[in-house]
Amino acid sequence: MPTAFEGWDGTPAAARAMQAELASQVRLRDGFRKPLRTVAGFDVGFEDAGRTTRAAAVLLDADSLQVLESRCVRIPTSLPYIPGLLSFRELPALLQVLDALSQTPDLALLDGQGIAHPRGLGVAAHFGLATGVPSIGVAKKILTGSGPEPHDTRGAYTALRHDGRQVGWLLRSKLHCRPLVVSPGHHVAMASAADLVMRWVTTYRLPEPTRLADRLASRRDDR
DNA sequence: GCGACAG
DNA sequence: ATCTTGTCGC
């Protein structure tokens, strides 16, 4: 299993410095195969009062949304949750569950931020950089930045801005529901992110890939 | 110094 | 994230 943080001394300060460095390597240009054939959703949950970390991955056909494969892995939790350092806590399990898939997805959707992060490296961006798999962050809440409320129309979105530049979108994936925070990770253009996510939204607030991964990681089913 | 703070 | 049932409302 490759360590996601080669040379990290374990301190939060070093983690932040590493994020700033890695963020400069993120590429905001569509770098995925077109047309997309597969998309996978990833999420992490915890058991045993947090002592065990569980990561789930669900691979879908990008057009039919048919589930092709579901995987789940468990490893000991290594770090507590620290705002801004989520990837250092969740990436090890996420990389393992990616390896558990029989095929690499053309695109990955992760629960959390892409570049809409204090130093530009949310868990989705870090995952994309570490794996080379194009990624998008689909979060339920803002971590950094702000933007106007999108109209209450399915598919409406507005720009999320931070430090004077756009870092993502506020996307009304479902009528009368709080908008999702969508931000590109690695190898996905800002202009593509929101439309891509809407492609896999059906009748729920979350797009199918992460919604299904959520269910697996959060206890409801297994396998 | 005082809040804010993905999962 | 997680502990937890029913309930009000679009």
mmCIF file with all atom_site columns, C-alpha atoms (C1' of nucleotides) in Angstrom, chain A residues 81 86 140, chain B residues 5-7:
data_model
loop_
_atom_site.group_PDB
_atom_site.id
_atom_site.type_symbol
_atom_site.label_atom_id
_atom_site.label_alt_id
_atom_site.label_comp_id
_atom_site.label_asym_id
_atom_site.label_entity_id
_atom_site.label_seq_id
_atom_site.pdbx_PDB_ins_code
_atom_site.Cartn_x
_atom_site.Cartn_y
_atom_site.Cartn_z
_atom_site.occupancy
_atom_site.B_iso_or_equiv
_atom_site.pdbx_formal_charge
_atom_site.auth_seq_id
_atom_site.auth_comp_id
_atom_site.auth_asym_id
_atom_site.auth_atom_id
_atom_site.pdbx_PDB_model_num
ATOM 1 C CA    . TYR A 1 81  ? -10.548 14.917 12.444 1.00 0.00 ? 81  TYR A CA    1
ATOM 2 C CA    . LEU A 1 86  ? -9.312  15.687 6.229  1.00 0.00 ? 86  LEU A CA    1
ATOM 3 C CA    . LYS A 1 140 ? -22.652 19.056 1.820  1.00 0.00 ? 140 LYS A CA    1
ATOM 4 C "C1'" . DC  B 2 5   ? -14.329 25.049 10.761 1.00 0.00 ? 5   DC  B "C1'" 1
ATOM 5 C "C1'" . DA  B 2 6   ? -15.398 19.305 4.759  1.00 0.00 ? 6   DA  B "C1'" 1
ATOM 6 C "C1'" . DG  B 2 7   ? -16.102 14.558 7.467  1.00 0.00 ? 7   DG  B "C1'" 1
#
